[in-house]
Amino acid sequence: MSTRWYPIYQRGNPQLRIFLPNFWMKLVRPEEKQPKNVVQFKVPTGMTNYDIENYLKKIYKIKVIKVESSIENGKMKRAIFNKYGPIVKEDDFRRAFVTMPRDQEFEFPDVCTTEEFKKRTAEDEKSSKVSQDMYKDFLKKQGNRPGLPGWFSF
Amino acid sequence: MLTVRIPKRNVPNVFGRSLSSAYVCRQESRAQYPPIVDIKPEPTLLRQELSDHEKIRNLSTVEEKSIGINMPRYYGWQSLVVKDKVIPYDFLPFAQTVTKTKIYEVDTLPNRLSNDDCQQFIDRIKPQLEDSLVFEYNRNRSRGKAIKSDKNIDESGSTNEFAKSIAEQVNRIFLANLSADYPHLFEAQIDYEPRVEGFWNVHGFAATKEDEEIRKKKNVPKENLKNPIDRWIHYFGRPTIQVRHHLPLPSVPLDKWTLTTAQSATSDIPKTAFKEFSIPNYDYDPSIYHKLPYERRHGISIPGFWPNDQQKFGLLSIHTNEYLEDRPPNFGESEHQEAVHAQAILASFAWLIGQASYQGFTICNELTYPLVNQSIITNGKTWSFYMYQLNTMRFFKSQDDINRPIAPSNICWGTKQTELFHNITDDRIVGWNDDVLKDLLSCYVNIPKSRDHEMCPYLGKEQLVANIDDIKKRVWLHDRYKVLTSHRPRHRLLPEVYDWERIYKIEHETRHFEARRRFFELEQDPLNERRLDDHYGPYIQRKDRDKGRRIRKKRFDDMYYPNV
């Protein structure tokens, strides 16, 4: 959501004129098999089915047959390295299934296929491998002296 | 102590190696070995499925068979609930896939009479129909409030009431006029708003993420995680009227009706133009796209009457389609037409598997002969007619191999929605459509005939629980069957994983020191593993137990669950 507040309309107030909504919708790749004319979104929990329909119709000029949505729980995880510390919960979100007319098809595009992206991911992997190796070396040195700081000996 | 020792060497050993091997050699020609079977997990499961179904086939009564289907689940089968008048967008592919039905949209149905036969009946019936239609249209059905005179009939909200009363009137007029000439109508039974349920299994749905999780827990190899799975489907319907008879409708001569196209039709075969909807492979999870709910239910197929009714075969069922009014108009006209097709397919299939189950076939044992049904769907003004032939109802995985190379399919013939008349002006009906009247007439005039083959090959001599001699067993089975069909929840609540347990015990192990007592900590799955007979029988009081003596054996009464 943007920082601008979405004012509640009270009777008697001037009519709300919204040029762009305060919502963001995220198109997601389906994890399960679904019909070709169905598109899946993750949207803010405050958005209603009518909002979703209007958003797609008015901004993107998409023909919408129906919208089904439900609020899902955010993931539970451990706060530190996903392994230690208290259990925390990510934010809830609304998962929306938008049905287009059945003669239309949508396939989730293959994003992130450029050369630049591949180069960047390769670099990332390389650096993470280096740090992993360093950690292994550190463990080897510390093997029979647990709890000793790294600077203690050469 | 005096003992006589016999040295071992001196005793002739009868079971010694040389003698016994000679014995084996002699017997070898007579030896019977068990069959060599594939013991990999998947073929074993399929064999298990087939042997369970064989056990159900060998049960001798209708009621025991339907209890037998439910034996593996104490809390009922997790099934997709389909209701007759809840038809989501683009439902026809789903309806066709789960019933394996080909539908032909035709102009004239296979049961259509020739023109000369019907004309005199139509002339006789028309004035009576006109009277009652005009009456129904002008009737005040607002229960107290007067209908505004300028309001059109189509806009008044109570279409269901309206369609229902018109269907009842039409049915009454046709029966009254025709039963003198057609005695089968005189013998027929009529049910108003009966309870129809169908329960069947369909193999081939794509596995969801949850299914994959369950498979992972069962150590299914990684490459098999995404294999298609079974879904149980439970249909609930309530036709407005159903007419049934003690003889079945004759099956449709298929060579005449499936093969004629508009081009290749010869002169002696009736010329029919049709639009074919062949069976699609709709394997998406219907809970996502169609929002069909999953519920845990005991599976029961009921065709609207109890098994000991005499009139066991359907003649005609009339349904209403008032739900079309509430469907959004942006679905499109052709989609609305397909929704009616889907309604007809599901309603006919469910009714026919109910009838078939009263003949001793279950979803686990394939039909040996086709069953036929006619159905009419109306909103009072527009009518569509369907004919359905049930050829197959076993859609388990093990059936795929049996069916190869060509799987049998059910066939549905249907007409488009057509208006019975154009309008009503000055209490007169304008613009009768005689084709609709002919179709209506043909449905009633289609005479059921006795078949020359055995009707219940899979039933024993008792056929029904009511014919069992052992009174205790009879009463017990009867009660159990009624309890299953009633869909009341089990006496105790379903086992449940509470949210705090899911978070702090299952997903994150934070409570190491607590005793492991709950079912998920003991690696049990009561919902899917507890069997229907996994409980004690009724307690026998001590005074009734073996002349009041203090003995502990046999404290619980016998139960007569079928051995499945």
XYZ file of C-alpha atoms in Angstrom:
718
model
C 0.000 0.000 0.000
C 1.185 3.465 -0.643
C 1.469 5.916 2.186
C -1.477 7.930 0.935
C -4.549 7.008 2.951
C -7.619 5.628 1.255
C -10.324 7.761 2.859
C -13.591 6.185 3.904
C -16.475 7.797 2.136
C -18.980 9.452 4.473
C -22.378 10.579 3.285
C -22.345 14.229 2.391
C -18.653 14.326 1.615
C -17.623 15.176 -1.918
C -17.410 12.104 -4.105
C -14.060 10.382 -4.017
C -12.066 10.710 -7.206
C -9.293 8.189 -7.304
C -6.909 8.278 -10.218
C -4.755 5.382 -9.199
C -5.652 3.022 -6.406
C -3.586 2.531 -3.316
C -3.276 -1.192 -3.929
C -0.509 -3.271 -5.382
C -1.307 -6.595 -6.986
C 1.398 -9.174 -7.509
C 1.024 -11.671 -10.337
C 2.370 -15.035 -9.160
C 3.389 -18.192 -10.920
C 0.882 -20.988 -10.134
C 2.296 -23.826 -8.060
C -0.495 -26.231 -8.922
C -2.015 -27.070 -12.257
C -4.734 -24.586 -13.122
C -6.818 -23.807 -16.215
C -5.241 -21.586 -18.842
C -7.752 -18.779 -18.463
C -7.133 -18.397 -14.728
C -4.556 -15.967 -13.334
C -3.332 -15.957 -9.773
C -2.493 -12.823 -7.781
C -1.293 -11.954 -4.320
C -3.071 -8.813 -3.175
C -3.429 -6.834 0.054
C -5.959 -8.250 2.495
C -8.000 -5.068 2.415
C -8.853 -5.473 -1.247
C -12.279 -6.861 -2.069
C -13.256 -8.971 -5.058
C -14.885 -5.906 -6.617
C -11.675 -3.925 -6.142
C -9.681 -6.631 -7.881
C -12.132 -6.769 -10.750
C -12.173 -2.989 -11.187
C -8.392 -2.751 -10.933
C -7.905 -5.190 -13.802
C -10.782 -3.841 -15.854
C -10.149 -0.138 -15.527
C -6.368 -0.003 -15.561
C -5.337 -2.967 -17.679
C -8.538 -3.318 -19.763
C -8.798 -7.033 -18.985
C -12.092 -8.854 -19.394
C -12.863 -10.413 -16.048
C -15.490 -13.146 -15.678
C -15.187 -13.722 -11.968
C -12.842 -13.295 -9.042
C -12.399 -15.761 -6.209
C -10.161 -14.750 -3.350
C -9.354 -15.788 0.161
C -7.028 -14.613 2.885
C -4.091 -16.898 3.598
C -1.854 -17.080 6.595
C 1.659 -15.801 6.317
C 4.493 -18.277 6.823
C 5.672 -19.132 10.344
C 9.403 -19.187 10.806
C 12.166 -18.885 13.348
C 13.427 -15.331 13.623
C 17.194 -16.038 13.488
C 18.541 -17.844 10.413
C 15.190 -19.678 10.180
C 16.627 -21.883 12.895
C 16.940 -20.176 16.261
C 15.046 -17.657 18.306
C 11.351 -16.987 18.674
C 8.748 -18.095 16.158
C 7.527 -15.167 14.073
C 4.887 -14.855 11.435
C 5.041 -13.132 8.088
C 2.172 -10.908 6.985
C -1.082 -12.392 5.797
C -2.061 -11.861 2.200
C -5.033 -12.420 -0.024
C -4.704 -14.926 -2.847
C -6.982 -14.121 -5.767
C -7.916 -16.323 -8.701
C -9.148 -14.246 -11.606
C -11.021 -16.007 -14.368
C -10.892 -14.551 -17.847
C -13.224 -15.645 -20.660
C -12.509 -19.252 -21.496
C -11.234 -18.534 -24.996
C -8.387 -16.460 -23.561
C -5.134 -17.905 -22.320
C -2.443 -16.641 -20.069
C 0.891 -18.235 -19.451
C 3.230 -16.931 -16.820
C 6.208 -15.470 -18.679
C 9.768 -16.592 -18.132
C 11.153 -13.571 -16.392
C 14.818 -13.096 -15.486
C 16.332 -14.625 -18.621
C 18.638 -11.767 -19.644
C 22.409 -12.122 -19.834
C 22.881 -9.499 -17.156
C 20.664 -11.376 -14.736
C 22.461 -14.666 -15.344
C 25.793 -12.985 -14.766
C 24.603 -11.465 -11.542
C 23.199 -14.728 -10.167
C 26.417 -16.528 -11.113
C 28.400 -13.938 -9.159
C 26.102 -14.294 -6.183
C 26.470 -18.055 -6.153
C 30.238 -17.764 -6.420
C 30.513 -15.404 -3.460
C 28.192 -17.493 -1.313
C 30.265 -20.573 -2.121
C 33.425 -18.771 -1.071
C 31.889 -17.786 2.247
C 30.651 -21.317 2.798
C 34.159 -22.671 2.218
C 35.585 -20.121 4.632
C 33.123 -21.193 7.277
C 34.082 -24.830 6.748
C 37.761 -23.936 7.185
C 36.908 -22.074 10.355
C 35.043 -25.115 11.689
C 37.995 -27.340 10.869
C 40.346 -25.105 12.869
C 37.899 -24.874 15.769
C 37.166 -28.598 15.742
C 38.652 -29.588 19.096
C 38.474 -26.118 20.728
C 34.814 -25.115 20.663
C 33.874 -21.653 21.819
C 37.291 -20.124 21.263
C 37.289 -16.813 19.320
C 38.738 -16.819 15.801
C 41.551 -14.378 16.599
C 42.965 -16.503 19.457
C 45.629 -18.342 17.493
C 47.309 -18.175 14.073
C 16.426 -93.357 37.359
C 16.042 -95.797 34.547
C 16.063 -94.461 31.106
C 16.612 -96.316 27.944
C 18.863 -94.498 25.605
C 18.503 -95.108 21.952
C 21.550 -94.140 19.989
C 20.625 -91.636 17.301
C 22.383 -93.339 14.457
C 20.370 -96.518 14.730
C 16.925 -94.976 14.343
C 15.779 -94.735 10.758
C 15.026 -91.033 10.211
C 11.781 -90.737 8.326
C 12.195 -86.992 7.788
C 15.794 -87.267 6.737
C 17.054 -85.576 3.657
C 17.178 -88.521 1.280
C 13.693 -89.775 2.046
C 11.981 -86.384 2.112
C 13.571 -85.160 -1.104
C 12.336 -88.267 -2.798
C 8.890 -87.483 -1.401
C 9.042 -83.946 -2.791
C 10.073 -85.267 -6.182
C 7.112 -87.566 -6.249
C 4.703 -84.773 -5.267
C 6.137 -82.164 -7.568
C 3.701 -82.688 -10.376
C 0.820 -82.189 -7.983
C 2.214 -79.122 -6.195
C 0.324 -75.855 -6.433
C 2.348 -72.690 -6.289
C 0.964 -69.219 -5.595
C 0.947 -66.922 -8.616
C 4.068 -64.863 -9.210
C 3.088 -61.229 -8.773
C 4.829 -57.914 -9.103
C 5.555 -56.764 -5.565
C 6.434 -53.160 -6.358
C 4.252 -50.733 -4.382
C 2.080 -49.524 -7.262
C 1.035 -52.885 -8.713
C 0.416 -54.087 -5.149
C -1.964 -51.195 -4.533
C -3.804 -51.890 -7.760
C -4.134 -55.580 -6.858
C -5.423 -54.572 -3.448
C -7.999 -52.274 -5.074
C -9.195 -55.065 -7.376
C -9.441 -57.628 -4.589
C -11.402 -55.184 -2.384
C -13.805 -54.578 -5.235
C -14.148 -58.292 -5.773
C -15.124 -58.611 -2.113
C -17.791 -55.927 -2.566
C -19.048 -57.739 -5.639
C -19.476 -60.936 -3.680
C -21.730 -59.337 -1.052
C -25.267 -60.480 -1.506
C -27.455 -57.481 -0.692
C -27.722 -53.914 -1.935
C -27.393 -52.386 1.523
C -24.327 -54.415 2.449
C -22.641 -53.298 -0.759
C -23.123 -49.661 0.019
C -21.838 -50.201 3.562
C -18.933 -52.090 1.984
C -17.881 -49.052 -0.042
C -17.640 -47.070 3.191
C -15.732 -49.704 5.167
C -12.223 -48.213 4.788
C -13.134 -44.852 6.384
C -14.630 -44.409 9.865
C -15.152 -40.678 9.411
C -16.267 -40.940 5.776
C -14.545 -40.267 2.490
C -13.105 -36.859 1.741
C -15.291 -35.973 -1.214
C -16.018 -33.097 -3.544
C -19.560 -31.911 -3.001
C -21.448 -31.102 -6.188
C -24.944 -29.677 -5.893
C -27.497 -29.778 -8.640
C -28.217 -26.069 -8.913
C -24.817 -24.644 -8.100
C -23.188 -24.424 -11.482
C -20.036 -22.290 -11.701
C -18.529 -20.757 -14.815
C -17.389 -23.205 -17.496
C -18.680 -26.262 -15.667
C -19.405 -28.535 -18.637
C -15.814 -29.805 -19.091
C -15.712 -30.754 -15.410
C -19.131 -32.448 -15.553
C -18.114 -34.381 -18.651
C -14.790 -35.469 -17.219
C -16.135 -36.735 -13.923
C -18.957 -38.665 -15.603
C -16.988 -39.645 -18.754
C -19.866 -38.430 -20.881
C -19.992 -37.469 -24.517
C -22.761 -35.033 -25.206
C -24.414 -34.516 -28.562
C -26.422 -31.345 -29.013
C -29.107 -32.500 -31.470
C -32.333 -31.191 -32.933
C -34.329 -34.373 -32.413
C -33.744 -36.875 -29.655
C -33.448 -40.626 -30.322
C -36.846 -41.224 -28.726
C -38.668 -38.722 -30.993
C -41.974 -39.957 -32.420
C -42.957 -39.464 -36.004
C -45.375 -36.643 -36.810
C -48.493 -38.703 -37.513
C -48.448 -40.452 -34.138
C -48.397 -37.318 -32.073
C -50.732 -34.984 -33.843
C -53.950 -36.321 -32.377
C -52.547 -36.353 -28.845
C -51.185 -32.855 -29.228
C -54.525 -31.596 -30.442
C -56.172 -33.176 -27.430
C -53.660 -31.866 -24.900
C -53.169 -28.331 -26.204
C -56.353 -26.683 -24.853
C -55.820 -28.197 -21.404
C -52.218 -27.038 -21.365
C -53.278 -23.566 -22.458
C -55.748 -23.350 -19.606
C -53.293 -24.321 -16.938
C -50.393 -22.267 -18.338
C -52.554 -19.138 -18.493
C -53.754 -19.827 -14.975
C -50.227 -20.295 -13.655
C -49.021 -17.139 -15.368
C -51.817 -15.013 -13.938
C -51.827 -16.568 -10.497
C -50.902 -14.459 -7.527
C -48.034 -16.352 -5.938
C -46.704 -13.550 -3.759
C -48.046 -15.071 -0.523
C -50.023 -12.079 0.662
C -48.761 -9.187 -1.399
C -50.357 -8.443 -4.722
C -48.102 -8.625 -7.739
C -47.820 -5.281 -9.467
C -49.670 -5.586 -12.714
C -47.016 -3.874 -14.792
C -44.314 -6.239 -13.641
C -43.362 -8.858 -16.151
C -43.462 -12.512 -15.184
C -39.755 -12.920 -15.974
C -38.843 -10.314 -13.402
C -40.741 -11.815 -10.499
C -38.305 -13.511 -8.187
C -40.135 -16.754 -7.538
C -39.183 -18.576 -10.731
C -38.557 -21.767 -8.873
C -42.117 -21.836 -7.558
C -43.369 -20.892 -10.969
C -41.363 -23.475 -12.889
C -42.221 -26.095 -10.308
C -45.956 -25.553 -10.526
C -45.872 -25.488 -14.324
C -43.887 -28.728 -14.381
C -46.424 -30.303 -12.042
C -49.341 -29.174 -14.188
C -47.737 -30.388 -17.414
C -46.889 -33.724 -15.829
C -50.446 -34.089 -14.525
C -52.031 -33.278 -17.902
C -49.791 -35.639 -19.845
C -50.282 -38.507 -17.420
C -54.045 -38.036 -17.292
C -54.412 -37.948 -21.061
C -51.972 -40.651 -21.987
C -52.379 -43.323 -19.341
C -55.485 -44.757 -20.998
C -53.525 -45.481 -24.176
C -50.185 -46.183 -22.540
C -50.637 -48.464 -19.534
C -47.003 -48.060 -18.438
C -47.870 -44.549 -17.288
C -50.705 -45.965 -15.246
C -48.271 -48.270 -13.424
C -45.637 -45.590 -12.932
C -44.759 -44.035 -9.592
C -44.339 -40.291 -9.296
C -42.066 -38.651 -6.729
C -42.195 -34.964 -5.982
C -38.871 -33.411 -4.963
C -37.187 -36.669 -3.955
C -33.715 -36.849 -2.493
C -31.189 -38.004 -5.071
C -27.563 -38.612 -4.212
C -24.743 -40.067 -6.201
C -21.309 -41.047 -4.973
C -18.500 -42.105 -7.233
C -14.752 -42.103 -7.703
C -12.801 -40.499 -10.520
C -9.156 -41.207 -11.150
C -6.910 -38.770 -12.966
C -7.023 -35.425 -11.167
C -3.733 -33.559 -10.957
C -2.116 -33.817 -7.530
C -2.233 -30.674 -5.431
C 0.502 -29.479 -3.099
C -1.264 -31.101 -0.146
C -1.413 -34.430 -1.958
C 2.305 -34.189 -2.603
C 2.925 -33.519 1.086
C 0.885 -36.589 2.039
C 2.789 -38.678 -0.491
C 6.114 -37.422 0.830
C 5.130 -38.582 4.309
C 4.363 -42.018 2.905
C 7.850 -42.188 1.331
C 6.584 -42.233 -2.222
C 9.565 -41.908 -4.590
C 10.171 -38.408 -5.874
C 9.299 -39.137 -9.503
C 5.837 -40.404 -8.501
C 4.887 -37.380 -6.401
C 3.020 -35.672 -9.205
C 1.096 -38.724 -10.416
C -2.648 -38.245 -10.917
C -4.867 -39.114 -7.983
C -8.397 -40.227 -7.169
C -11.181 -37.924 -6.086
C -14.502 -38.978 -4.603
C -17.476 -36.996 -5.800
C -20.729 -36.688 -3.929
C -23.667 -35.268 -5.842
C -26.775 -33.913 -4.127
C -29.839 -33.327 -6.236
C -33.525 -32.658 -5.898
C -35.465 -33.047 -9.144
C -38.901 -31.457 -9.215
C -40.639 -34.588 -10.410
C -39.428 -38.045 -11.153
C -41.432 -40.808 -12.768
C -40.323 -44.408 -12.422
C -41.435 -47.822 -13.512
C -40.658 -51.429 -12.688
C -39.161 -52.029 -16.138
C -36.152 -50.256 -17.639
C -36.252 -48.071 -20.732
C -34.865 -49.790 -23.834
C -31.286 -48.887 -24.647
C -30.673 -46.598 -27.604
C -29.523 -48.342 -30.786
C -26.106 -46.755 -30.866
C -25.182 -47.504 -34.457
C -28.056 -45.339 -35.594
C -27.400 -42.403 -33.382
C -23.732 -41.847 -32.783
C -22.561 -42.325 -36.321
C -25.002 -40.201 -38.282
C -23.678 -36.840 -39.244
C -25.519 -34.348 -41.370
C -23.439 -35.287 -44.400
C -23.283 -39.039 -44.144
C -26.892 -39.613 -43.188
C -28.576 -42.080 -45.482
C -32.249 -42.028 -46.281
C -33.475 -44.716 -43.905
C -31.641 -43.337 -40.885
C -33.142 -40.192 -39.365
C -31.208 -37.149 -40.368
C -29.795 -35.346 -37.393
C -27.471 -32.444 -37.206
C -25.496 -32.456 -34.008
C -22.703 -30.696 -32.216
C -20.457 -33.059 -30.342
C -18.729 -32.238 -27.078
C -16.210 -35.030 -26.697
C -14.822 -35.848 -23.266
C -12.182 -33.314 -22.262
C -9.420 -34.105 -19.829
C -10.279 -31.692 -17.068
C -7.812 -32.590 -14.353
C -7.419 -29.297 -12.503
C -8.266 -29.192 -8.832
C -11.934 -28.114 -8.829
C -11.680 -26.581 -5.384
C -9.533 -23.789 -6.841
C -11.334 -22.898 -10.023
C -14.924 -23.899 -9.317
C -14.763 -23.410 -5.540
C -16.317 -26.820 -4.944
C -15.951 -27.693 -1.263
C -14.328 -30.837 0.093
C -16.315 -32.524 2.830
C -15.884 -35.742 4.729
C -18.936 -37.851 4.038
C -20.155 -41.415 3.980
C -20.719 -42.194 0.335
C -24.238 -43.194 -0.542
C -26.061 -43.438 -3.847
C -29.810 -42.971 -3.460
C -32.128 -42.574 -6.446
C -34.958 -41.009 -4.438
C -36.512 -44.160 -2.986
C -35.503 -47.023 -0.703
C -34.102 -50.270 -2.085
C -37.236 -52.324 -1.468
C -39.402 -50.187 -3.730
C -40.884 -52.066 -6.686
C -40.567 -49.285 -9.289
C -36.795 -49.333 -9.588
C -36.127 -47.860 -13.017
C -36.347 -44.243 -14.043
C -38.635 -43.135 -16.806
C -38.380 -39.396 -16.664
C -37.094 -36.683 -14.386
C -38.053 -33.016 -14.560
C -35.709 -30.345 -13.233
C -35.895 -26.595 -13.036
C -33.152 -24.161 -13.956
C -34.054 -21.038 -12.025
C -30.371 -20.596 -11.084
C -29.781 -19.223 -14.593
C -31.468 -15.993 -13.517
C -28.857 -15.358 -10.852
C -25.865 -16.112 -13.045
C -24.002 -12.996 -14.169
C -24.822 -12.038 -17.764
C -21.153 -11.631 -18.630
C -20.783 -15.436 -18.718
C -22.330 -15.374 -22.191
C -25.310 -17.055 -23.779
C -23.500 -20.173 -24.964
C -22.037 -20.682 -21.490
C -25.513 -20.582 -19.965
C -26.599 -23.230 -22.455
C -23.633 -25.383 -21.441
C -24.531 -24.932 -17.789
C -27.894 -26.528 -18.516
C -26.113 -29.381 -20.299
C -23.873 -29.828 -17.257
C -26.892 -29.884 -14.958
C -28.555 -32.542 -17.113
C -25.429 -34.701 -17.282
C -24.799 -34.668 -13.547
C -28.448 -35.174 -12.617
C -28.941 -38.081 -15.034
C -25.659 -39.735 -14.113
C -26.326 -39.506 -10.392
C -29.858 -40.837 -10.722
C -28.738 -43.700 -12.942
C -25.907 -44.807 -10.657
C -28.444 -44.812 -7.835
C -30.714 -47.056 -9.874
C -27.790 -49.241 -10.889
C -26.734 -49.601 -7.256
C -30.181 -50.977 -6.435
C -29.587 -53.600 -9.139
C -26.440 -54.705 -7.307
C -23.842 -52.776 -9.284
C -21.628 -50.414 -7.395
C -19.023 -47.926 -8.470
C -16.540 -50.712 -7.792
C -18.148 -53.216 -10.173
C -18.784 -52.291 -13.759
C -22.293 -52.359 -15.249
C -23.095 -55.317 -17.474
C -25.863 -53.627 -19.441
C -26.709 -49.990 -20.262
C -29.355 -48.004 -18.392
C -31.284 -45.163 -19.950
C -32.898 -42.052 -18.546
C -34.841 -39.133 -19.974
C -34.772 -35.741 -18.370
C -36.412 -32.408 -18.944
C -35.053 -29.079 -17.738
C -37.391 -26.122 -17.712
C -38.009 -22.724 -16.239
C -41.705 -22.824 -17.214
C -41.277 -21.236 -20.583
C -38.106 -22.625 -22.158
C -37.653 -26.374 -22.219
C -34.734 -28.611 -23.016
C -34.816 -32.377 -23.348
C -32.124 -34.900 -22.616
C -31.595 -38.578 -23.017
C -28.785 -40.262 -21.152
C -27.344 -43.711 -21.580
C -25.193 -45.027 -18.762
C -22.611 -47.467 -20.114
C -19.893 -47.249 -17.496
C -19.591 -46.076 -13.916
C -16.280 -47.488 -12.701
C -13.571 -44.862 -13.037
C -10.900 -46.324 -10.764
C -7.274 -46.517 -11.751
C -7.381 -50.266 -12.110
C -10.125 -49.798 -14.704
C -7.719 -48.033 -17.084
C -5.970 -51.270 -17.969
C -9.219 -53.171 -18.326
C -10.595 -50.514 -20.647
C -7.680 -50.438 -23.035
C -7.658 -49.742 -25.995
C -11.045 -48.000 -26.161
C -12.714 -46.885 -22.943
C -16.492 -46.989 -22.943
C -18.193 -43.671 -22.371
C -21.606 -42.555 -21.295
C -23.645 -40.779 -23.899
C -26.003 -37.853 -23.544
C -28.220 -36.434 -26.260
C -29.673 -33.017 -25.589
C -31.602 -30.281 -27.299
C -31.002 -26.574 -26.984
C -33.312 -24.540 -24.784
C -36.461 -23.890 -26.780
C -39.539 -21.844 -25.947
C -42.785 -23.755 -25.552
C -44.759 -20.719 -26.696
C -43.978 -17.188 -27.692
C -46.170 -15.096 -25.433
C -49.476 -14.830 -23.593
C -51.808 -12.071 -24.743
C -55.400 -11.650 -23.562
C -55.325 -14.999 -21.792
C -54.478 -16.761 -25.022
C -51.190 -18.441 -25.838
C -49.556 -17.033 -28.950
C -47.013 -18.949 -31.000
C -47.078 -22.566 -29.814
C -43.942 -24.508 -30.581
C -45.146 -27.962 -31.590
C -41.640 -29.399 -31.562
C -41.438 -28.950 -27.803
C -44.827 -30.591 -27.369
C -43.685 -33.505 -29.519
C -40.541 -33.879 -27.429
C -42.611 -33.810 -24.255
C -44.963 -36.395 -25.665
C -42.103 -38.632 -26.824
C -40.668 -38.670 -23.326
C -43.910 -39.946 -21.835
C -44.703 -42.357 -24.646
C -41.309 -44.100 -24.570
C -42.383 -47.531 -23.319
C -40.127 -49.397 -20.880
C -39.498 -53.012 -21.806
C -38.273 -56.019 -19.916
C -34.750 -57.089 -20.872
C -33.891 -60.649 -21.808
C -30.683 -60.750 -19.741
C -30.170 -61.117 -16.022
C -30.778 -57.806 -14.261
C -28.880 -58.371 -11.012
C -25.891 -60.630 -11.712
C -23.970 -59.414 -8.648
C -26.705 -59.934 -6.038
C -27.139 -63.057 -3.956
C -30.405 -64.828 -3.336
C -31.468 -62.383 -0.633
C -31.027 -59.282 -2.829
C -32.138 -56.979 -0.018
C -31.456 -56.837 3.681
C -35.199 -57.190 4.244
C -35.013 -60.767 2.926
C -32.316 -61.945 5.346
C -33.677 -64.661 7.656
C -31.471 -64.006 10.691
C -33.538 -61.374 12.471
C -30.664 -59.973 14.504
C -28.471 -59.510 11.453
C -31.354 -58.059 9.463
C -32.211 -55.428 12.054
C -28.567 -54.549 12.627
C -27.781 -54.089 8.931
C -30.967 -52.125 8.377
C -30.139 -49.724 11.209
C -26.554 -49.315 10.074
C -27.662 -48.563 6.513
C -30.135 -45.943 7.720
C -27.483 -44.331 9.896
C -25.062 -44.118 6.972
C -27.647 -42.631 4.638
C -28.759 -40.067 7.193
C -25.429 -38.162 7.001
C -25.565 -37.378 10.691
C -22.134 -36.576 12.105
C -20.328 -39.250 14.101
C -21.031 -39.493 17.797
C -17.637 -38.103 18.762
C -16.037 -35.102 17.103
C -13.448 -35.558 14.389
C -9.842 -35.570 15.587
C -8.421 -32.116 15.119
C -4.987 -30.512 15.174
C -5.247 -27.235 17.054
C -3.399 -24.202 15.749
C -1.000 -24.021 18.703
C -0.123 -27.657 18.195
C 0.516 -27.144 14.496
C 2.825 -24.220 15.223
C 4.655 -25.372 18.338
C 4.621 -29.149 17.898
C 4.442 -29.983 14.188
C 6.065 -27.141 12.289
C 8.556 -26.179 14.984
C 9.541 -28.657 17.642
C 9.585 -26.487 20.728
C 8.171 -28.859 23.333
C 10.628 -31.714 23.520
C 9.882 -32.691 27.065
C 6.164 -33.267 26.824
C 4.816 -36.773 26.566
C 3.825 -37.720 23.054
C 0.179 -38.641 23.355
C -1.619 -36.977 20.468
C -2.316 -38.896 17.259
C 0.017 -36.821 15.078
C 2.859 -37.458 17.523
C 2.241 -41.190 17.414
C 2.299 -41.151 13.605
C -1.339 -42.126 13.335
C -3.821 -40.783 10.818
C -7.267 -41.578 12.222
C -9.110 -39.768 9.430
C -7.673 -42.027 6.766
C -6.738 -45.145 8.703
C -9.565 -45.819 11.118
C -12.004 -48.281 9.595
C -15.772 -48.204 9.880
C -15.860 -51.320 12.055
C -13.145 -49.994 14.369
C -15.399 -49.768 17.439
C -17.048 -52.047 19.965
C -20.496 -53.460 19.515
C -23.297 -52.667 21.958
C -22.458 -53.593 25.571
C -24.164 -56.678 26.950
C -25.234 -56.193 30.556
C -24.038 -58.731 33.051
C -27.524 -59.963 33.804
C -28.001 -60.796 30.141
C -24.572 -62.386 29.894
C -24.476 -66.170 30.333
C -27.053 -66.480 33.107
C -25.605 -63.663 35.184
C -22.374 -65.450 35.989
C -19.295 -63.336 36.523
C -17.424 -63.984 33.304
C -15.568 -61.448 31.313
C -15.723 -63.000 27.904
C -18.121 -61.689 25.279
C -19.099 -58.421 26.848
C -19.940 -56.773 23.509
C -22.599 -57.813 21.054
C -21.933 -59.069 17.530
C -21.687 -56.704 14.610
C -22.433 -57.679 11.040
C -20.186 -55.387 9.029
C -19.469 -56.845 5.593
C -16.001 -58.298 5.250
C -14.367 -55.810 2.900
